[in-house]
Amino acid sequence: MRKGIIQIILLHLSLILFSACTQRRNFFEDSDDPGLSRLTSRGYDIVTLYLNDSAYINLYEHHNLGGSSNSKVAIEKILTNSNKDTLSISWKIQYADETDPPVGFYNLSLLIPVPTTFNKSDFQNWEGKRLPYDVPLNVTLRLNRNNSSFNAPDTGTASIYFLKINPHENQNSTGTYLFSGLFEGSAGNNRITKGRFDFFVDKGSLNF
Amino acid sequence: MRIYIIILFAFFTAQAHSQHSLIIASGFSTDANRKYGSPVTFTHIPLSLQWLPTKFGSRVFPVIKIDYLLPLKKTTIDSAYTLNTAMSNEISIRKTYRPFIFNLNTGMRFMVYQRGKNFFYADALLTAICHQYIKVSYENYDTGNYEILNPDISVRKTSIGVGLGLAYRRLLSSRSSVLCMLNIQSPPFTSSKVDRYEVSYRFVAPIQFTIGYGFSYKKTK
């Protein structure tokens, strides 16, 4: 009897574990742009873009305790010890049709010069703005193959449209931002078009 | 689903020799399951065919209904955005919904009150196979330059639902009658999400007000 109960519990646990392992990533294909996910603002944690006309997507990360999820956006203020700091918005991206795990990936960063006093409130004020058109701040695109420090990254210019930078308080105690928008640019011989992102960003993870 | 069809078939065969009635009805339907914040309420013209394997005057009898709800087109606006500085950064795109609904119901109809030629009924224990196809389309726009934020998609699903109803029937003769009916039906017991992608609407729970004509006929072997 006891053995039977233990077997049932083990069966349920393995089913839960199996369902967690087999969960597919958030990706909702846009029929107008094959390989790209739709432009959304729901915190699906996804970035997709065309890099030289091929579709790319953020990495799908497997966690040590089981389960997998789309890799998050990294937003960081880099201190430069000058009158301007740099806000870095970066993703790790892979070729969309590549096998999992991918053979290689790119580290894609959008670098924006900001005043040293730049804070969350300034960040939130960018909602609905296009850089560098509505806010005169030049955006630098940096593309680094495999995040390697041996190869010099390709750099160029970019533009970004912040559609949503909305506080979303019910996600956790420190609060989150719903962060979504569009971007495009070029770096060296690489051209990025139709970039679109949709993330939940923990306020507590921001260093400004 | 297969069991449901077998029960339905058994029910038809069991009633093969009794007096039967048919009701044809139409009217107006609105949605009791509108998503909070949605700018549109789905409305329909219901076309209903009811089969009652009984004669007039029975107190409790089964009812089988086939409902097709003809959608009334609803439009709303979505926003699309571009980074192209030669164009307006935001435009409005017209979005059209056409929610097609087909229901096959079975249940029991109870006579709750009768006075002369006037009968009042309650429909209970109605279970249904519900098929809903919410068709969403956008007007033509420049897909090369603009991206719609949170675009809606069409969803087509079939599932089980339940319903309730009230009916008033007035006999015109021993074989014919007119009816006024009020029915509410649950949406299909399934989510309108597709692979976790959220849409701006929910499946429809139709509240139908219909007026119909009923006539009875003798079923012969």
Short mmCIF file of C-alpha atoms in Angstrom, two decimals:
data_model
loop_
_atom_site.label_atom_id
_atom_site.label_comp_id
_atom_site.label_asym_id
_atom_site.label_seq_id
_atom_site.Cartn_x
_atom_site.Cartn_y
_atom_site.Cartn_z
CA MET A 1 0.00 0.00 0.00
CA ARG A 2 2.72 2.43 1.08
CA LYS A 3 4.82 1.38 -1.91
CA GLY A 4 1.88 2.17 -4.21
CA ILE A 5 1.45 5.67 -2.72
CA ILE A 6 5.19 6.37 -3.12
CA GLN A 7 5.01 5.21 -6.74
CA ILE A 8 2.06 7.56 -7.43
CA ILE A 9 3.89 10.49 -5.79
CA LEU A 10 7.03 9.73 -7.82
CA LEU A 11 4.96 9.49 -11.00
CA HIS A 12 3.40 12.92 -10.31
CA LEU A 13 6.78 14.46 -9.50
CA SER A 14 8.29 13.10 -12.71
CA LEU A 15 5.32 14.41 -14.71
CA ILE A 16 5.74 17.89 -13.17
CA LEU A 17 9.49 17.77 -13.89
CA PHE A 18 8.85 16.54 -17.43
CA SER A 19 6.32 19.30 -18.12
CA ALA A 20 8.79 21.90 -16.78
CA CYS A 21 11.51 20.50 -19.02
CA THR A 22 9.36 20.36 -22.14
CA GLN A 23 7.99 23.90 -21.82
CA ARG A 24 8.69 25.77 -25.02
CA ARG A 25 10.17 29.23 -25.11
CA ASN A 26 8.09 32.35 -25.64
CA PHE A 27 8.11 32.96 -29.38
CA PHE A 28 5.11 34.12 -31.39
CA GLU A 29 5.97 34.26 -35.06
CA ASP A 30 5.04 37.36 -36.99
CA SER A 31 3.51 36.23 -40.30
CA ASP A 32 4.72 39.47 -41.97
CA ASP A 33 8.33 38.97 -40.80
CA PRO A 34 9.29 35.27 -40.88
CA GLY A 35 11.58 34.22 -38.03
CA LEU A 36 10.72 37.23 -35.87
CA SER A 37 8.35 37.30 -32.92
CA ARG A 38 5.47 39.79 -32.92
CA LEU A 39 6.03 43.24 -31.43
CA THR A 40 4.56 42.89 -27.92
CA SER A 41 4.52 44.69 -24.57
CA ARG A 42 3.54 41.89 -22.20
CA GLY A 43 6.84 40.89 -20.65
CA TYR A 44 7.42 37.80 -22.81
CA ASP A 45 11.21 38.25 -22.34
CA ILE A 46 12.05 38.11 -26.02
CA VAL A 47 14.15 40.05 -28.48
CA THR A 48 14.22 39.21 -32.19
CA LEU A 49 15.85 40.98 -35.11
CA TYR A 50 17.24 40.54 -38.59
CA LEU A 51 21.05 40.58 -38.63
CA ASN A 52 22.13 40.84 -42.28
CA ASP A 53 18.62 39.61 -43.25
CA SER A 54 18.83 36.47 -41.05
CA ALA A 55 16.54 36.12 -38.03
CA TYR A 56 18.17 36.16 -34.57
CA ILE A 57 16.68 35.64 -31.12
CA ASN A 58 17.88 35.88 -27.52
CA LEU A 59 19.42 32.72 -26.02
CA TYR A 60 17.26 30.09 -24.35
CA GLU A 61 18.90 29.37 -21.00
CA HIS A 62 18.70 26.07 -19.12
CA HIS A 63 18.76 26.51 -15.35
CA ASN A 64 20.67 24.32 -12.88
CA LEU A 65 17.52 23.50 -10.87
CA GLY A 66 15.57 22.54 -14.00
CA GLY A 67 13.44 24.51 -16.39
CA SER A 68 14.46 26.90 -19.12
CA SER A 69 13.68 30.46 -20.04
CA ASN A 70 14.55 33.17 -22.50
CA SER A 71 17.69 35.05 -21.41
CA LYS A 72 16.99 38.46 -19.91
CA VAL A 73 18.03 41.91 -21.06
CA ALA A 74 20.98 43.42 -19.17
CA ILE A 75 20.59 47.13 -18.40
CA GLU A 76 23.52 48.77 -16.66
CA LYS A 77 24.92 52.25 -16.13
CA ILE A 78 28.67 52.13 -16.82
CA LEU A 79 30.62 54.73 -14.87
CA THR A 80 33.23 56.47 -17.04
CA ASN A 81 34.75 58.96 -14.56
CA SER A 82 33.85 61.82 -16.92
CA ASN A 83 30.91 64.19 -17.17
CA LYS A 84 28.89 61.50 -19.02
CA ASP A 85 28.23 57.90 -18.08
CA THR A 86 27.03 55.21 -20.46
CA LEU A 87 23.77 53.32 -20.27
CA SER A 88 24.21 49.86 -21.75
CA ILE A 89 21.24 47.78 -22.93
CA SER A 90 22.44 44.36 -24.07
CA TRP A 91 21.26 40.92 -25.12
CA LYS A 92 22.90 37.65 -26.01
CA ILE A 93 21.48 36.57 -29.37
CA GLN A 94 21.76 33.46 -31.50
CA TYR A 95 20.78 32.50 -35.02
CA ALA A 96 17.04 31.74 -34.78
CA ASP A 97 17.17 28.45 -36.72
CA GLU A 98 20.25 27.16 -34.91
CA THR A 99 20.17 24.05 -32.76
CA ASP A 100 19.92 24.31 -28.99
CA PRO A 101 22.47 24.87 -27.48
CA PRO A 102 23.75 27.22 -30.17
CA VAL A 103 27.20 26.88 -31.72
CA GLY A 104 27.86 30.56 -31.25
CA PHE A 105 26.19 33.73 -30.13
CA TYR A 106 26.57 37.49 -30.31
CA ASN A 107 26.57 40.00 -27.53
CA LEU A 108 24.56 42.93 -28.86
CA SER A 109 24.75 46.21 -26.92
CA LEU A 110 23.11 49.58 -27.37
CA LEU A 111 25.21 52.23 -25.63
CA ILE A 112 23.68 55.60 -24.75
CA PRO A 113 25.60 58.49 -23.18
CA VAL A 114 23.71 59.77 -20.14
CA PRO A 115 24.41 62.39 -17.47
CA THR A 116 26.07 61.11 -14.30
CA THR A 117 22.84 61.99 -12.47
CA PHE A 118 20.79 59.68 -14.71
CA ASN A 119 18.27 57.74 -12.62
CA LYS A 120 15.17 55.52 -12.90
CA SER A 121 12.89 58.51 -13.30
CA ASP A 122 14.92 59.75 -16.32
CA PHE A 123 14.82 56.22 -17.72
CA GLN A 124 11.05 56.08 -17.38
CA ASN A 125 10.72 59.46 -19.12
CA TRP A 126 12.08 57.87 -22.29
CA GLU A 127 8.78 56.04 -22.79
CA GLY A 128 7.32 56.97 -26.16
CA LYS A 129 10.61 58.57 -27.30
CA ARG A 130 12.90 57.73 -30.20
CA LEU A 131 16.64 58.10 -29.73
CA PRO A 132 18.41 59.96 -31.27
CA TYR A 133 15.45 61.76 -32.96
CA ASP A 134 13.19 62.83 -30.08
CA VAL A 135 15.97 62.82 -27.47
CA PRO A 136 19.27 64.06 -28.96
CA LEU A 137 21.46 61.27 -27.62
CA ASN A 138 23.58 59.25 -30.05
CA VAL A 139 23.13 55.52 -29.70
CA THR A 140 26.14 53.28 -30.36
CA LEU A 141 25.61 49.71 -31.53
CA ARG A 142 28.26 47.20 -30.44
CA LEU A 143 28.26 43.65 -31.77
CA ASN A 144 30.64 41.14 -30.26
CA ARG A 145 30.90 37.56 -31.60
CA ASN A 146 30.76 34.96 -28.76
CA ASN A 147 31.34 37.79 -26.28
CA SER A 148 35.03 37.28 -27.01
CA SER A 149 37.60 39.71 -25.65
CA PHE A 150 40.11 38.56 -28.31
CA ASN A 151 38.20 39.95 -31.27
CA ALA A 152 37.50 43.65 -31.45
CA PRO A 153 33.74 44.20 -31.50
CA ASP A 154 32.06 45.83 -34.49
CA THR A 155 30.67 49.23 -33.61
CA GLY A 156 28.34 51.62 -35.37
CA THR A 157 25.23 53.70 -34.86
CA ALA A 158 21.70 52.71 -33.92
CA SER A 159 18.28 54.14 -33.21
CA ILE A 160 15.83 52.90 -30.59
CA TYR A 161 12.15 53.55 -29.95
CA PHE A 162 11.07 52.99 -26.32
CA LEU A 163 7.39 52.08 -26.64
CA LYS A 164 6.87 51.01 -23.02
CA ILE A 165 8.86 51.69 -19.88
CA ASN A 166 5.96 51.11 -17.52
CA PRO A 167 6.18 50.37 -13.80
CA HIS A 168 4.53 46.99 -13.22
CA GLU A 169 4.25 46.68 -9.46
CA ASN A 170 2.63 43.27 -9.07
CA GLN A 171 5.60 41.24 -10.30
CA ASN A 172 7.71 41.32 -7.13
CA SER A 173 8.28 43.40 -4.02
CA THR A 174 10.82 45.79 -5.56
CA GLY A 175 8.69 46.26 -8.67
CA THR A 176 9.43 45.80 -12.33
CA TYR A 177 9.36 47.73 -15.56
CA LEU A 178 7.56 46.53 -18.64
CA PHE A 179 10.21 47.36 -21.22
CA SER A 180 9.47 47.06 -24.92
CA GLY A 181 10.32 48.76 -28.19
CA LEU A 182 12.01 48.77 -31.58
CA PHE A 183 15.62 49.25 -32.67
CA GLU A 184 17.83 49.11 -35.74
CA GLY A 185 21.35 50.04 -36.70
CA SER A 186 24.62 48.98 -38.27
CA ALA A 187 28.04 47.95 -36.99
CA GLY A 188 30.91 47.32 -39.41
CA ASN A 189 29.49 45.25 -42.24
CA ASN A 190 26.57 44.11 -40.11
CA ARG A 191 23.13 45.60 -40.53
CA ILE A 192 20.36 45.15 -37.97
CA THR A 193 16.76 45.71 -39.03
CA LYS A 194 13.33 45.18 -37.48
CA GLY A 195 14.74 44.69 -33.95
CA ARG A 196 11.97 44.37 -31.35
CA PHE A 197 12.08 43.59 -27.62
CA ASP A 198 9.65 42.89 -24.79
CA PHE A 199 10.92 42.25 -21.23
CA PHE A 200 10.12 42.50 -17.57
CA VAL A 201 13.03 44.29 -15.89
CA ASP A 202 13.46 44.11 -12.10
CA LYS A 203 13.87 47.61 -10.71
CA GLY A 204 16.22 46.13 -8.13
CA SER A 205 18.57 44.90 -10.87
CA LEU A 206 19.20 48.44 -12.16
CA ASN A 207 22.34 50.16 -10.81
CA PHE A 208 20.97 53.68 -11.21
CA MET B 1 -16.92 14.06 -27.31
CA ARG B 2 -17.56 10.58 -28.74
CA ILE B 3 -19.65 9.61 -25.66
CA TYR B 4 -21.69 12.77 -26.11
CA ILE B 5 -22.54 11.82 -29.71
CA ILE B 6 -23.44 8.24 -28.69
CA ILE B 7 -25.82 9.52 -25.98
CA LEU B 8 -27.34 11.90 -28.51
CA PHE B 9 -27.86 9.07 -31.00
CA ALA B 10 -29.40 6.79 -28.33
CA PHE B 11 -31.71 9.60 -27.35
CA PHE B 12 -32.90 10.10 -30.94
CA THR B 13 -33.60 6.38 -31.40
CA ALA B 14 -35.51 6.08 -28.11
CA GLN B 15 -37.87 8.82 -29.22
CA ALA B 16 -38.52 7.44 -32.68
CA HIS B 17 -42.26 6.82 -32.39
CA SER B 18 -43.58 9.78 -30.41
CA GLN B 19 -45.01 13.12 -31.51
CA HIS B 20 -42.27 15.65 -32.22
CA SER B 21 -41.99 19.41 -32.44
CA LEU B 22 -39.64 21.66 -34.33
CA ILE B 23 -38.92 25.29 -33.48
CA ILE B 24 -37.22 27.78 -35.75
CA ALA B 25 -36.09 30.96 -34.03
CA SER B 26 -34.01 34.06 -34.51
CA GLY B 27 -33.34 37.29 -32.66
CA PHE B 28 -30.41 39.11 -31.12
CA SER B 29 -27.47 38.01 -29.02
CA THR B 30 -24.91 39.89 -26.94
CA ASP B 31 -21.84 38.77 -25.01
CA ALA B 32 -21.76 38.22 -21.24
CA ASN B 33 -18.04 37.39 -21.22
CA ARG B 34 -16.47 40.59 -22.54
CA LYS B 35 -12.85 40.98 -21.47
CA TYR B 36 -12.33 43.79 -18.96
CA GLY B 37 -11.18 46.90 -20.82
CA SER B 38 -12.12 45.56 -24.25
CA PRO B 39 -13.58 48.31 -26.44
CA VAL B 40 -16.02 45.99 -28.22
CA THR B 41 -18.90 43.72 -27.22
CA PHE B 42 -19.55 40.90 -29.66
CA THR B 43 -23.12 40.77 -30.95
CA HIS B 44 -24.82 38.26 -33.20
CA ILE B 45 -27.98 37.32 -35.05
CA PRO B 46 -28.73 33.81 -33.75
CA LEU B 47 -30.36 31.23 -36.00
CA SER B 48 -31.74 28.41 -33.89
CA LEU B 49 -33.32 25.09 -34.77
CA GLN B 50 -34.80 23.16 -31.84
CA TRP B 51 -36.10 19.63 -31.86
CA LEU B 52 -38.45 18.52 -29.08
CA PRO B 53 -39.27 14.82 -29.15
CA THR B 54 -42.60 15.32 -27.36
CA LYS B 55 -46.12 16.63 -27.81
CA PHE B 56 -47.35 19.98 -26.49
CA GLY B 57 -48.31 19.96 -22.83
CA SER B 58 -45.64 17.62 -21.45
CA ARG B 59 -44.18 18.81 -18.16
CA VAL B 60 -40.59 17.67 -18.64
CA PHE B 61 -39.05 16.78 -21.94
CA PRO B 62 -35.70 16.76 -23.69
CA VAL B 63 -34.61 19.44 -26.11
CA ILE B 64 -31.94 19.39 -28.79
CA LYS B 65 -30.79 22.70 -30.24
CA ILE B 66 -28.54 23.68 -33.08
CA ASP B 67 -27.51 27.33 -32.88
CA TYR B 68 -25.53 29.23 -35.47
CA LEU B 69 -24.70 32.77 -34.44
CA LEU B 70 -24.13 35.06 -37.38
CA PRO B 71 -21.55 37.67 -36.28
CA LEU B 72 -22.12 41.39 -36.55
CA LYS B 73 -18.78 42.91 -37.59
CA LYS B 74 -16.97 44.91 -34.89
CA THR B 75 -14.10 47.27 -35.52
CA THR B 76 -11.57 48.91 -33.27
CA ILE B 77 -8.17 50.56 -33.58
CA ASP B 78 -4.64 49.27 -32.90
CA SER B 79 -1.43 51.30 -33.00
CA ALA B 80 1.56 50.62 -35.23
CA TYR B 81 5.02 52.15 -34.87
CA THR B 82 8.09 52.82 -36.96
CA LEU B 83 11.66 54.02 -36.53
CA ASN B 84 11.67 55.48 -40.03
CA THR B 85 12.01 59.23 -39.54
CA ALA B 86 10.56 59.92 -43.00
CA MET B 87 7.22 58.65 -41.75
CA SER B 88 4.88 59.36 -38.86
CA ASN B 89 6.19 57.47 -35.82
CA GLU B 90 2.73 56.12 -34.90
CA ILE B 91 -0.34 55.33 -36.99
CA SER B 92 -3.77 53.82 -36.25
CA ILE B 93 -4.76 50.59 -37.95
CA ARG B 94 -8.39 49.46 -38.17
CA LYS B 95 -8.96 45.97 -36.77
CA THR B 96 -12.07 43.91 -37.51
CA TYR B 97 -13.50 41.03 -35.45
CA ARG B 98 -15.92 38.43 -36.80
CA PRO B 99 -16.76 35.87 -34.09
CA PHE B 100 -18.42 32.82 -35.68
CA ILE B 101 -20.22 30.50 -33.23
CA PHE B 102 -21.81 27.11 -33.66
CA ASN B 103 -23.41 25.25 -30.73
CA LEU B 104 -25.02 21.85 -30.51
CA ASN B 105 -27.02 21.68 -27.24
CA THR B 106 -28.91 18.94 -25.47
CA GLY B 107 -30.77 19.24 -22.18
CA MET B 108 -34.12 19.19 -20.42
CA ARG B 109 -37.00 21.67 -20.66
CA PHE B 110 -39.28 21.95 -17.62
CA MET B 111 -42.76 23.45 -17.73
CA VAL B 112 -42.93 25.78 -14.72
CA TYR B 113 -46.33 27.42 -15.29
CA GLN B 114 -49.34 27.03 -17.56
CA ARG B 115 -52.45 29.10 -17.99
CA GLY B 116 -54.74 28.33 -20.91
CA LYS B 117 -52.72 28.49 -24.09
CA ASN B 118 -49.72 30.09 -22.34
CA PHE B 119 -46.79 28.00 -21.18
CA PHE B 120 -43.65 29.03 -19.32
CA TYR B 121 -40.59 26.80 -19.46
CA ALA B 122 -37.11 26.68 -17.97
CA ASP B 123 -34.23 25.04 -19.82
CA ALA B 124 -31.78 23.35 -17.50
CA LEU B 125 -28.97 20.83 -17.66
CA LEU B 126 -28.10 22.09 -21.11
CA THR B 127 -24.74 20.84 -22.23
CA ALA B 128 -23.25 21.80 -25.54
CA ILE B 129 -20.49 21.23 -28.00
CA CYS B 130 -19.35 24.79 -28.70
CA HIS B 131 -17.27 25.80 -31.67
CA GLN B 132 -16.02 29.37 -31.84
CA TYR B 133 -13.89 30.95 -34.52
CA ILE B 134 -12.93 34.52 -33.70
CA LYS B 135 -11.63 35.87 -36.97
CA VAL B 136 -9.42 38.96 -36.70
CA SER B 137 -8.23 40.98 -39.68
CA TYR B 138 -6.40 44.26 -40.14
CA GLU B 139 -6.87 46.82 -42.87
CA ASN B 140 -3.98 47.10 -45.33
CA TYR B 141 -0.97 49.01 -44.01
CA ASP B 142 2.74 49.34 -44.75
CA THR B 143 4.03 46.11 -43.14
CA GLY B 144 7.56 46.87 -44.33
CA ASN B 145 7.85 49.97 -42.17
CA TYR B 146 5.26 49.64 -39.42
CA GLU B 147 4.86 47.10 -36.61
CA ILE B 148 1.54 46.66 -34.78
CA LEU B 149 1.99 46.52 -31.00
CA ASN B 150 0.39 43.41 -29.46
CA PRO B 151 -1.35 42.35 -32.67
CA ASP B 152 -4.42 40.17 -32.31
CA ILE B 153 -4.70 36.82 -34.02
CA SER B 154 -7.63 34.64 -35.05
CA VAL B 155 -8.50 31.78 -32.69
CA ARG B 156 -10.55 28.68 -33.52
CA LYS B 157 -11.41 26.16 -30.78
CA THR B 158 -14.07 23.54 -29.94
CA SER B 159 -14.99 22.47 -26.43
CA ILE B 160 -17.85 21.69 -24.06
CA GLY B 161 -20.09 24.37 -22.54
CA VAL B 162 -23.26 24.64 -20.46
CA GLY B 163 -26.39 26.76 -20.70
CA LEU B 164 -29.64 27.91 -19.10
CA GLY B 165 -32.80 29.34 -20.57
CA LEU B 166 -36.35 30.58 -20.14
CA ALA B 167 -39.10 30.21 -22.71
CA TYR B 168 -42.65 31.49 -23.12
CA ARG B 169 -44.87 29.57 -25.52
CA ARG B 170 -48.31 30.49 -26.77
CA LEU B 171 -50.31 27.93 -28.67
CA LEU B 172 -51.77 29.10 -31.96
CA SER B 173 -53.45 25.79 -32.67
CA SER B 174 -53.09 22.20 -31.54
CA ARG B 175 -50.06 21.88 -33.81
CA SER B 176 -48.42 25.31 -33.88
CA SER B 177 -47.18 27.92 -31.44
CA VAL B 178 -45.03 31.04 -31.09
CA LEU B 179 -42.23 31.30 -28.58
CA CYS B 180 -40.07 33.94 -26.89
CA MET B 181 -36.84 32.59 -25.45
CA LEU B 182 -34.00 33.93 -23.37
CA ASN B 183 -30.87 31.78 -23.22
CA ILE B 184 -27.43 32.19 -21.74
CA GLN B 185 -24.61 29.92 -22.70
CA SER B 186 -21.17 29.61 -21.17
CA PRO B 187 -18.14 30.14 -23.39
CA PRO B 188 -16.32 26.94 -24.38
CA PHE B 189 -14.39 25.56 -21.41
CA THR B 190 -11.01 26.37 -22.92
CA SER B 191 -8.66 29.33 -22.98
CA SER B 192 -8.59 31.81 -25.84
CA LYS B 193 -4.77 31.95 -25.57
CA VAL B 194 -2.81 30.29 -28.34
CA ASP B 195 0.52 28.85 -27.12
CA ARG B 196 0.46 31.33 -24.20
CA TYR B 197 -0.01 34.28 -26.58
CA GLU B 198 -2.62 36.57 -25.12
CA VAL B 199 -5.34 38.08 -27.31
CA SER B 200 -7.48 41.12 -26.57
CA TYR B 201 -10.74 39.17 -26.39
CA ARG B 202 -12.28 36.17 -24.68
CA PHE B 203 -14.56 33.52 -26.10
CA VAL B 204 -18.18 34.62 -26.27
CA ALA B 205 -20.84 33.71 -23.69
CA PRO B 206 -23.93 34.53 -25.75
CA ILE B 207 -27.08 35.89 -24.12
CA GLN B 208 -29.70 35.23 -26.78
CA PHE B 209 -33.16 36.70 -27.03
CA THR B 210 -35.05 34.89 -29.76
CA ILE B 211 -38.57 34.70 -31.14
CA GLY B 212 -39.60 31.53 -32.90
CA TYR B 213 -42.32 29.52 -34.52
CA GLY B 214 -42.96 25.93 -33.47
CA PHE B 215 -44.96 23.17 -35.07
CA SER B 216 -45.51 19.56 -34.20
CA TYR B 217 -45.70 16.55 -36.42
CA LYS B 218 -46.45 12.90 -35.93
CA LYS B 219 -43.40 10.71 -36.34
CA THR B 220 -44.25 7.45 -38.10
CA LYS B 221 -42.16 4.32 -38.30
#
